[in-house]
Amino acid sequence: MSKKTHQTRMDRHVSTFRLAFLLLVTVALGKAQTSQLTVDSHDITVLLNTTETFVVFANEVLTTDVQVTLNTDSDDHLSLNPARFTYPAGSTQNQTVVITGHSAGYVKVVADSDAANNELVKDVFVRVTVAKSRALIYTSLVFGWVYFVAWSVSFYPQIWINFRRKSVEGLNFDFVTLNIVGFTLYSMFNCGLYFVKDLQDEYEERHPLGVNPVMLNDVVFSLHAMFATVITILQCFFYQRAQQRVSYIAYGILGIFAVVVIVSAGLAGGNVIHWLDFLYYCSYVKLTITIIKYVPQALMNYRRKSTSGWSIGNILLDFTGGTLSMLQMILNAHNYDDWVSIFGDPTKFGLGLFSVLFDIFFMLQHYVFYRHSRKTSSSDLTTETEAQNRSTESQSDVTTEKY
């Protein structure tokens, strides 16, 4: 009886050992099948007539020799040494490739092999930026951070002047409403591409060698802009606003935008379009809002013949940010010899220029056209509160004139 029990236990141990061995073999085979070559960095910047390197290595030991040929989409901007090499089976050594910059521009380096090993080299690619000057790179970075701060802070002069006056008279409600819708859609786009793995995978599938266009500072800026705009909207509810309201024209425009967003979301939910396309449609609505949102405030200032209640601090900071943004694009276009990014696809530069031109117009309204205007106006937007404010008008002007 004891011998049978002992034999049974031995059989169980043998079976367990065999099962574990089979699992290890399966895992090993699975790893061998997913082995591939890759690089230590997919993005490299090299200056003219200087060299940089990247390293090709295997994430698992290869079972066969792999012939690797490095190709570029431009023969003039850089040279590679070596441009062709063999990565031997079972090797743990790395292959260093030297890049020499010859002319400024953007270049993609991709690897090719024979048909049997093409899958093994699909992750061997490098996006190379050949620059003229390192000083211009640092200057561009400084410009980027300055305009990021300027745009982020630009919401608060208006919030502050509303708080000091306990009034939102002079601030156009159409502008505020369009702003919150625009920044909400912008936040949806940024958060979707930054946090949602499925959307990131879909973007990578469409742009295999591309980079996710959304960075953390984009997410922070858009969410912060929403937050600041919500504060302004709350001020519109609690502070004195006279007869100001959102116009029917603005309601009509927002209704059109709502239809576009809802229909797009329905199509994405029904798998007619991809969710990434839905985010793109949201971004197009945001771009449209950026173009039109300043018009109501400019018209309101013209009708009132006054900029009282509309913070010039907001405009000065927005002008600073927009100007530095365009200067950064021009610097980068020169440094990387990439003028196509401005003139070939003028959307971003054009939007920045459009916003700056509106800022200049607002500065002309504030400092030239209506510089002698008083706080109150004969406009029908403020007639209800003129009598109330007349007694405190002279004191309030001292506070608001700075803004």
Short mmCIF file of N, CA, C and O in Angstrom, two decimals, residues 248-357:
data_model
loop_
_atom_site.label_atom_id
_atom_site.label_comp_id
_atom_site.label_asym_id
_atom_site.label_seq_id
_atom_site.Cartn_x
_atom_site.Cartn_y
_atom_site.Cartn_z
N TYR A 248 -28.35 85.71 -29.50
CA TYR A 248 -28.98 84.63 -30.26
C TYR A 248 -28.07 84.13 -31.38
O TYR A 248 -28.10 82.96 -31.74
N ILE A 249 -27.26 85.03 -31.91
CA ILE A 249 -26.30 84.61 -32.95
C ILE A 249 -25.31 83.60 -32.37
O ILE A 249 -25.01 82.57 -32.98
N ALA A 250 -24.82 83.90 -31.17
CA ALA A 250 -23.89 82.96 -30.52
C ALA A 250 -24.57 81.63 -30.24
O ALA A 250 -23.98 80.56 -30.44
N TYR A 251 -25.82 81.68 -29.78
CA TYR A 251 -26.56 80.43 -29.55
C TYR A 251 -26.68 79.62 -30.84
O TYR A 251 -26.56 78.40 -30.84
N GLY A 252 -26.95 80.32 -31.95
CA GLY A 252 -27.06 79.63 -33.23
C GLY A 252 -25.75 78.97 -33.65
O GLY A 252 -25.73 77.81 -34.10
N ILE A 253 -24.64 79.71 -33.49
CA ILE A 253 -23.32 79.16 -33.84
C ILE A 253 -23.00 77.96 -32.96
O ILE A 253 -22.53 76.92 -33.44
N LEU A 254 -23.24 78.10 -31.66
CA LEU A 254 -22.98 77.00 -30.73
C LEU A 254 -23.86 75.79 -31.04
O LEU A 254 -23.44 74.64 -30.86
N GLY A 255 -25.08 76.06 -31.51
CA GLY A 255 -25.97 74.96 -31.90
C GLY A 255 -25.40 74.16 -33.07
O GLY A 255 -25.46 72.93 -33.08
N ILE A 256 -24.83 74.89 -34.04
CA ILE A 256 -24.20 74.21 -35.17
C ILE A 256 -23.02 73.36 -34.70
O ILE A 256 -22.86 72.20 -35.10
N PHE A 257 -22.19 73.95 -33.82
CA PHE A 257 -21.06 73.19 -33.28
C PHE A 257 -21.53 71.96 -32.52
O PHE A 257 -20.92 70.88 -32.61
N ALA A 258 -22.62 72.11 -31.76
CA ALA A 258 -23.14 70.99 -30.98
C ALA A 258 -23.59 69.86 -31.90
O ALA A 258 -23.35 68.67 -31.61
N VAL A 259 -24.23 70.21 -33.01
CA VAL A 259 -24.67 69.19 -33.96
C VAL A 259 -23.47 68.44 -34.53
O VAL A 259 -23.48 67.21 -34.64
N VAL A 260 -22.42 69.19 -34.89
CA VAL A 260 -21.22 68.56 -35.45
C VAL A 260 -20.61 67.58 -34.45
O VAL A 260 -20.27 66.44 -34.79
N VAL A 261 -20.49 68.01 -33.19
CA VAL A 261 -19.87 67.16 -32.16
C VAL A 261 -20.74 65.94 -31.86
O VAL A 261 -20.24 64.81 -31.78
N ILE A 262 -22.04 66.15 -31.70
CA ILE A 262 -22.94 65.04 -31.36
C ILE A 262 -23.01 64.02 -32.49
O ILE A 262 -22.95 62.81 -32.26
N VAL A 263 -23.15 64.50 -33.72
CA VAL A 263 -23.22 63.58 -34.86
C VAL A 263 -21.91 62.82 -35.00
O VAL A 263 -21.91 61.59 -35.24
N SER A 264 -20.78 63.51 -34.82
CA SER A 264 -19.48 62.84 -34.91
C SER A 264 -19.33 61.77 -33.83
O SER A 264 -18.85 60.67 -34.09
N ALA A 265 -19.77 62.11 -32.61
CA ALA A 265 -19.70 61.14 -31.52
C ALA A 265 -20.59 59.93 -31.81
O ALA A 265 -20.22 58.78 -31.53
N GLY A 266 -21.77 60.18 -32.39
CA GLY A 266 -22.66 59.08 -32.74
C GLY A 266 -22.06 58.18 -33.81
O GLY A 266 -22.16 56.94 -33.73
N LEU A 267 -21.43 58.79 -34.81
CA LEU A 267 -20.79 58.00 -35.86
C LEU A 267 -19.63 57.18 -35.30
O LEU A 267 -19.42 56.03 -35.69
N ALA A 268 -18.87 57.79 -34.36
CA ALA A 268 -17.77 57.05 -33.74
C ALA A 268 -18.30 55.91 -32.88
O ALA A 268 -17.76 54.80 -32.88
N GLY A 269 -19.38 56.18 -32.13
CA GLY A 269 -19.97 55.13 -31.31
C GLY A 269 -20.55 54.00 -32.14
O GLY A 269 -20.58 52.84 -31.69
N GLY A 270 -21.00 54.30 -33.35
CA GLY A 270 -21.53 53.27 -34.24
C GLY A 270 -20.48 52.66 -35.15
O GLY A 270 -20.83 51.95 -36.10
N ASN A 271 -19.21 52.97 -34.89
CA ASN A 271 -18.08 52.41 -35.65
C ASN A 271 -18.10 52.81 -37.12
O ASN A 271 -17.52 52.12 -37.97
N VAL A 272 -18.77 53.92 -37.43
CA VAL A 272 -18.74 54.44 -38.80
C VAL A 272 -17.44 55.18 -39.04
O VAL A 272 -16.84 55.10 -40.13
N ILE A 273 -16.99 55.94 -38.04
CA ILE A 273 -15.69 56.60 -38.07
C ILE A 273 -14.92 56.17 -36.83
O ILE A 273 -15.49 55.61 -35.89
N HIS A 274 -13.64 56.45 -36.80
CA HIS A 274 -12.82 56.13 -35.63
C HIS A 274 -12.94 57.25 -34.59
O HIS A 274 -13.21 58.40 -34.93
N TRP A 275 -12.69 56.89 -33.33
CA TRP A 275 -12.73 57.89 -32.28
C TRP A 275 -11.64 58.93 -32.48
O TRP A 275 -11.79 60.09 -32.07
N LEU A 276 -10.54 58.55 -33.10
CA LEU A 276 -9.49 59.53 -33.39
C LEU A 276 -10.01 60.59 -34.35
O LEU A 276 -9.71 61.78 -34.22
N ASP A 277 -10.83 60.18 -35.33
CA ASP A 277 -11.44 61.14 -36.25
C ASP A 277 -12.38 62.08 -35.49
O ASP A 277 -12.46 63.28 -35.80
N PHE A 278 -13.11 61.53 -34.52
CA PHE A 278 -13.99 62.37 -33.69
C PHE A 278 -13.18 63.46 -33.00
O PHE A 278 -13.60 64.63 -32.97
N LEU A 279 -12.01 63.10 -32.44
CA LEU A 279 -11.17 64.11 -31.79
C LEU A 279 -10.68 65.15 -32.79
O LEU A 279 -10.59 66.34 -32.47
N TYR A 280 -10.36 64.70 -34.01
CA TYR A 280 -9.94 65.66 -35.03
C TYR A 280 -11.07 66.65 -35.35
O TYR A 280 -10.84 67.85 -35.51
N TYR A 281 -12.30 66.16 -35.45
CA TYR A 281 -13.44 67.04 -35.72
C TYR A 281 -13.62 68.04 -34.58
O TYR A 281 -13.93 69.22 -34.81
N CYS A 282 -13.41 67.59 -33.33
CA CYS A 282 -13.48 68.51 -32.19
C CYS A 282 -12.40 69.59 -32.31
O CYS A 282 -12.65 70.76 -32.01
N SER A 283 -11.22 69.21 -32.76
CA SER A 283 -10.14 70.19 -32.90
C SER A 283 -10.46 71.20 -34.01
O SER A 283 -10.09 72.38 -33.91
N TYR A 284 -11.15 70.75 -35.07
CA TYR A 284 -11.53 71.68 -36.14
C TYR A 284 -12.53 72.71 -35.62
O TYR A 284 -12.48 73.90 -36.00
N VAL A 285 -13.45 72.27 -34.77
CA VAL A 285 -14.40 73.21 -34.17
C VAL A 285 -13.66 74.22 -33.31
O VAL A 285 -13.95 75.42 -33.33
N LYS A 286 -12.68 73.74 -32.54
CA LYS A 286 -11.87 74.64 -31.71
C LYS A 286 -11.14 75.68 -32.57
O LYS A 286 -11.09 76.88 -32.21
N LEU A 287 -10.58 75.27 -33.70
CA LEU A 287 -9.90 76.21 -34.58
C LEU A 287 -10.87 77.27 -35.11
O LEU A 287 -10.53 78.45 -35.20
N THR A 288 -12.07 76.84 -35.45
CA THR A 288 -13.09 77.79 -35.93
C THR A 288 -13.43 78.80 -34.84
O THR A 288 -13.56 80.01 -35.11
N ILE A 289 -13.57 78.32 -33.61
CA ILE A 289 -13.87 79.21 -32.49
C ILE A 289 -12.75 80.23 -32.30
O ILE A 289 -13.00 81.41 -32.03
N THR A 290 -11.50 79.78 -32.43
CA THR A 290 -10.36 80.69 -32.28
C THR A 290 -10.44 81.83 -33.28
O THR A 290 -10.07 82.97 -32.97
N ILE A 291 -10.94 81.55 -34.48
CA ILE A 291 -11.03 82.57 -35.52
C ILE A 291 -12.11 83.60 -35.22
O ILE A 291 -11.93 84.80 -35.44
N ILE A 292 -13.24 83.16 -34.67
CA ILE A 292 -14.40 84.05 -34.55
C ILE A 292 -14.62 84.62 -33.15
O ILE A 292 -15.39 85.57 -32.99
N LYS A 293 -13.95 84.09 -32.13
CA LYS A 293 -14.34 84.43 -30.76
C LYS A 293 -14.05 85.89 -30.39
O LYS A 293 -14.70 86.43 -29.48
N TYR A 294 -13.10 86.55 -31.05
CA TYR A 294 -12.77 87.93 -30.71
C TYR A 294 -13.74 88.94 -31.31
O TYR A 294 -13.80 90.08 -30.86
N VAL A 295 -14.48 88.53 -32.32
CA VAL A 295 -15.35 89.47 -33.04
C VAL A 295 -16.41 90.09 -32.13
O VAL A 295 -16.61 91.32 -32.15
N PRO A 296 -17.13 89.29 -31.30
CA PRO A 296 -18.16 89.92 -30.46
C PRO A 296 -17.62 90.98 -29.51
O PRO A 296 -18.25 92.03 -29.32
N GLN A 297 -16.45 90.74 -28.92
CA GLN A 297 -15.89 91.73 -27.99
C GLN A 297 -15.47 93.00 -28.72
O GLN A 297 -15.69 94.11 -28.23
N ALA A 298 -14.89 92.85 -29.91
CA ALA A 298 -14.49 94.02 -30.68
C ALA A 298 -15.71 94.86 -31.07
O ALA A 298 -15.68 96.10 -30.99
N LEU A 299 -16.80 94.22 -31.46
CA LEU A 299 -18.03 94.93 -31.81
C LEU A 299 -18.64 95.61 -30.59
O LEU A 299 -19.14 96.75 -30.68
N MET A 300 -18.59 94.94 -29.46
CA MET A 300 -19.14 95.52 -28.23
C MET A 300 -18.37 96.78 -27.83
O MET A 300 -18.96 97.79 -27.46
N ASN A 301 -17.03 96.72 -27.92
CA ASN A 301 -16.22 97.90 -27.61
C ASN A 301 -16.56 99.05 -28.55
O ASN A 301 -16.64 100.22 -28.14
N TYR A 302 -16.78 98.72 -29.83
CA TYR A 302 -17.10 99.75 -30.82
C TYR A 302 -18.44 100.40 -30.52
O TYR A 302 -18.59 101.63 -30.59
N ARG A 303 -19.44 99.57 -30.18
CA ARG A 303 -20.77 100.12 -29.91
C ARG A 303 -20.79 100.96 -28.64
O ARG A 303 -21.48 101.98 -28.57
N ARG A 304 -20.01 100.56 -27.64
CA ARG A 304 -19.96 101.31 -26.38
C ARG A 304 -18.99 102.48 -26.47
O ARG A 304 -18.99 103.34 -25.60
N LYS A 305 -18.14 102.48 -27.50
CA LYS A 305 -17.07 103.47 -27.61
C LYS A 305 -16.24 103.49 -26.33
O LYS A 305 -15.80 104.55 -25.84
N SER A 306 -15.98 102.28 -25.81
CA SER A 306 -15.27 102.16 -24.55
C SER A 306 -14.72 100.74 -24.42
O SER A 306 -15.31 99.79 -24.95
N THR A 307 -13.60 100.63 -23.72
CA THR A 307 -13.05 99.30 -23.39
C THR A 307 -13.12 99.05 -21.89
O THR A 307 -12.51 98.10 -21.40
N SER A 308 -13.86 99.88 -21.16
CA SER A 308 -13.99 99.70 -19.73
C SER A 308 -14.62 98.33 -19.43
O SER A 308 -15.61 97.95 -20.04
N GLY A 309 -14.01 97.62 -18.50
CA GLY A 309 -14.49 96.29 -18.15
C GLY A 309 -13.82 95.17 -18.91
O GLY A 309 -13.95 94.00 -18.56
N TRP A 310 -13.10 95.53 -19.98
CA TRP A 310 -12.37 94.56 -20.79
C TRP A 310 -10.89 94.74 -20.51
O TRP A 310 -10.31 95.78 -20.77
N SER A 311 -10.26 93.74 -19.94
CA SER A 311 -8.89 93.89 -19.43
C SER A 311 -7.87 93.96 -20.57
O SER A 311 -7.76 93.02 -21.36
N ILE A 312 -7.12 95.03 -20.58
CA ILE A 312 -6.05 95.15 -21.57
C ILE A 312 -4.87 94.25 -21.18
O ILE A 312 -4.05 93.87 -22.02
N GLY A 313 -4.77 93.89 -19.89
CA GLY A 313 -3.72 92.97 -19.47
C GLY A 313 -3.84 91.63 -20.16
O GLY A 313 -2.82 91.02 -20.55
N ASN A 314 -5.04 91.15 -20.32
CA ASN A 314 -5.30 89.92 -21.04
C ASN A 314 -4.76 90.01 -22.46
O ASN A 314 -4.09 89.09 -22.96
N ILE A 315 -5.02 91.15 -23.10
CA ILE A 315 -4.60 91.35 -24.49
C ILE A 315 -3.09 91.45 -24.61
O ILE A 315 -2.48 90.87 -25.52
N LEU A 316 -2.45 92.17 -23.70
CA LEU A 316 -0.99 92.32 -23.76
C LEU A 316 -0.29 90.98 -23.59
O LEU A 316 0.70 90.69 -24.28
N LEU A 317 -0.78 90.15 -22.67
CA LEU A 317 -0.18 88.83 -22.47
C LEU A 317 -0.45 87.92 -23.66
O LEU A 317 0.42 87.15 -24.08
N ASP A 318 -1.66 88.00 -24.20
CA ASP A 318 -1.99 87.19 -25.37
C ASP A 318 -1.14 87.60 -26.57
O ASP A 318 -0.67 86.76 -27.34
N PHE A 319 -0.93 88.92 -26.70
CA PHE A 319 -0.08 89.43 -27.78
C PHE A 319 1.36 88.94 -27.61
O PHE A 319 2.01 88.53 -28.58
N THR A 320 1.86 88.95 -26.37
CA THR A 320 3.21 88.46 -26.10
C THR A 320 3.33 86.99 -26.47
O THR A 320 4.28 86.58 -27.14
N GLY A 321 2.36 86.19 -26.02
CA GLY A 321 2.39 84.76 -26.32
C GLY A 321 2.30 84.47 -27.81
O GLY A 321 3.05 83.66 -28.35
N GLY A 322 1.38 85.15 -28.48
CA GLY A 322 1.20 84.92 -29.92
C GLY A 322 2.42 85.33 -30.72
O GLY A 322 2.83 84.64 -31.66
N THR A 323 3.02 86.48 -30.35
CA THR A 323 4.21 86.95 -31.08
C THR A 323 5.38 86.00 -30.91
O THR A 323 6.06 85.63 -31.88
N LEU A 324 5.61 85.54 -29.66
CA LEU A 324 6.70 84.61 -29.41
C LEU A 324 6.45 83.25 -30.08
O LEU A 324 7.38 82.59 -30.53
N SER A 325 5.19 82.85 -30.15
CA SER A 325 4.86 81.60 -30.83
C SER A 325 5.23 81.66 -32.30
O SER A 325 5.84 80.74 -32.85
N MET A 326 4.90 82.79 -32.95
CA MET A 326 5.25 82.93 -34.36
C MET A 326 6.75 83.06 -34.56
O MET A 326 7.31 82.50 -35.50
N LEU A 327 7.42 83.79 -33.65
CA LEU A 327 8.87 83.90 -33.73
C LEU A 327 9.53 82.53 -33.57
O LEU A 327 10.53 82.23 -34.24
N GLN A 328 8.99 81.71 -32.69
CA GLN A 328 9.53 80.36 -32.52
C GLN A 328 9.39 79.55 -33.81
O GLN A 328 10.32 78.85 -34.21
N MET A 329 8.24 79.66 -34.46
CA MET A 329 8.05 78.94 -35.72
C MET A 329 9.04 79.42 -36.79
O MET A 329 9.58 78.62 -37.55
N ILE A 330 9.28 80.74 -36.83
CA ILE A 330 10.22 81.28 -37.82
C ILE A 330 11.65 80.83 -37.50
O ILE A 330 12.41 80.45 -38.40
N LEU A 331 12.01 80.86 -36.21
CA LEU A 331 13.34 80.39 -35.81
C LEU A 331 13.55 78.93 -36.18
O LEU A 331 14.59 78.55 -36.73
N ASN A 332 12.55 78.10 -35.88
CA ASN A 332 12.66 76.68 -36.21
C ASN A 332 12.73 76.45 -37.71
O ASN A 332 13.47 75.59 -38.19
N ALA A 333 11.95 77.21 -38.46
CA ALA A 333 11.97 77.06 -39.92
C ALA A 333 13.35 77.40 -40.47
O ALA A 333 13.85 76.73 -41.38
N HIS A 334 13.99 78.43 -39.91
CA HIS A 334 15.35 78.79 -40.34
C HIS A 334 16.37 77.75 -39.88
O HIS A 334 17.22 77.31 -40.67
N ASN A 335 16.27 77.35 -38.61
CA ASN A 335 17.28 76.46 -38.05
C ASN A 335 17.24 75.07 -38.68
O ASN A 335 18.27 74.42 -38.83
N TYR A 336 16.05 74.62 -39.06
CA TYR A 336 15.90 73.28 -39.64
C TYR A 336 15.61 73.32 -41.14
O TYR A 336 15.29 72.29 -41.73
N ASP A 337 15.70 74.55 -41.72
CA ASP A 337 15.43 74.72 -43.14
C ASP A 337 14.09 74.08 -43.51
O ASP A 337 13.98 73.31 -44.47
N ASP A 338 13.07 74.46 -42.74
CA ASP A 338 11.76 73.82 -42.87
C ASP A 338 10.68 74.88 -43.08
O ASP A 338 9.70 74.96 -42.34
N TRP A 339 10.86 75.72 -44.10
CA TRP A 339 9.88 76.78 -44.37
C TRP A 339 8.55 76.23 -44.84
O TRP A 339 7.54 76.93 -44.81
N VAL A 340 8.55 74.97 -45.26
CA VAL A 340 7.28 74.35 -45.68
C VAL A 340 6.31 74.29 -44.51
O VAL A 340 5.09 74.37 -44.69
N SER A 341 6.82 74.15 -43.28
CA SER A 341 5.94 74.07 -42.11
C SER A 341 5.13 75.35 -41.94
O SER A 341 4.07 75.34 -41.32
N ILE A 342 5.63 76.48 -42.47
CA ILE A 342 4.91 77.75 -42.38
C ILE A 342 4.11 78.02 -43.64
O ILE A 342 2.90 78.26 -43.60
N PHE A 343 4.77 77.95 -44.79
CA PHE A 343 4.11 78.33 -46.04
C PHE A 343 3.41 77.15 -46.71
O PHE A 343 2.46 77.34 -47.46
N GLY A 344 3.87 75.93 -46.44
CA GLY A 344 3.21 74.77 -47.03
C GLY A 344 1.94 74.41 -46.30
O GLY A 344 0.97 73.96 -46.90
N ASP A 345 1.93 74.60 -44.96
CA ASP A 345 0.74 74.33 -44.16
C ASP A 345 0.56 75.53 -43.22
O ASP A 345 0.99 75.50 -42.07
N PRO A 346 -0.06 76.60 -43.71
CA PRO A 346 -0.06 77.86 -42.98
C PRO A 346 -1.08 77.95 -41.86
O PRO A 346 -1.24 79.01 -41.26
N THR A 347 -1.77 76.86 -41.52
CA THR A 347 -2.86 76.93 -40.56
C THR A 347 -2.40 77.46 -39.21
O THR A 347 -2.95 78.44 -38.69
N LYS A 348 -1.38 76.83 -38.61
CA LYS A 348 -0.94 77.22 -37.27
C LYS A 348 -0.40 78.64 -37.27
O LYS A 348 -0.77 79.46 -36.43
N PHE A 349 0.46 78.97 -38.24
CA PHE A 349 1.03 80.30 -38.31
C PHE A 349 -0.07 81.33 -38.58
O PHE A 349 -0.08 82.42 -38.00
N GLY A 350 -0.99 80.97 -39.47
CA GLY A 350 -2.09 81.88 -39.81
C GLY A 350 -2.98 82.18 -38.62
O GLY A 350 -3.40 83.32 -38.40
N LEU A 351 -3.28 81.14 -37.81
CA LEU A 351 -4.10 81.36 -36.62
C LEU A 351 -3.39 82.26 -35.62
O LEU A 351 -4.00 83.13 -35.00
N GLY A 352 -2.08 82.03 -35.46
CA GLY A 352 -1.32 82.88 -34.55
C GLY A 352 -1.30 84.32 -35.01
O GLY A 352 -1.49 85.26 -34.22
N LEU A 353 -1.09 84.53 -36.31
CA LEU A 353 -1.08 85.87 -36.88
C LEU A 353 -2.44 86.54 -36.73
O LEU A 353 -2.55 87.72 -36.40
N PHE A 354 -3.51 85.77 -36.95
CA PHE A 354 -4.87 86.29 -36.84
C PHE A 354 -5.14 86.79 -35.42
O PHE A 354 -5.69 87.87 -35.21
N SER A 355 -4.73 85.99 -34.42
CA SER A 355 -4.93 86.38 -33.02
C SER A 355 -4.13 87.62 -32.68
O SER A 355 -4.62 88.53 -31.98
N VAL A 356 -2.89 87.70 -33.16
CA VAL A 356 -2.05 88.87 -32.88
C VAL A 356 -2.64 90.13 -33.51
O VAL A 356 -2.63 91.21 -32.90
N LEU A 357 -3.18 90.01 -34.72
CA LEU A 357 -3.80 91.17 -35.37
C LEU A 357 -5.01 91.66 -34.58
O LEU A 357 -5.23 92.87 -34.44
#
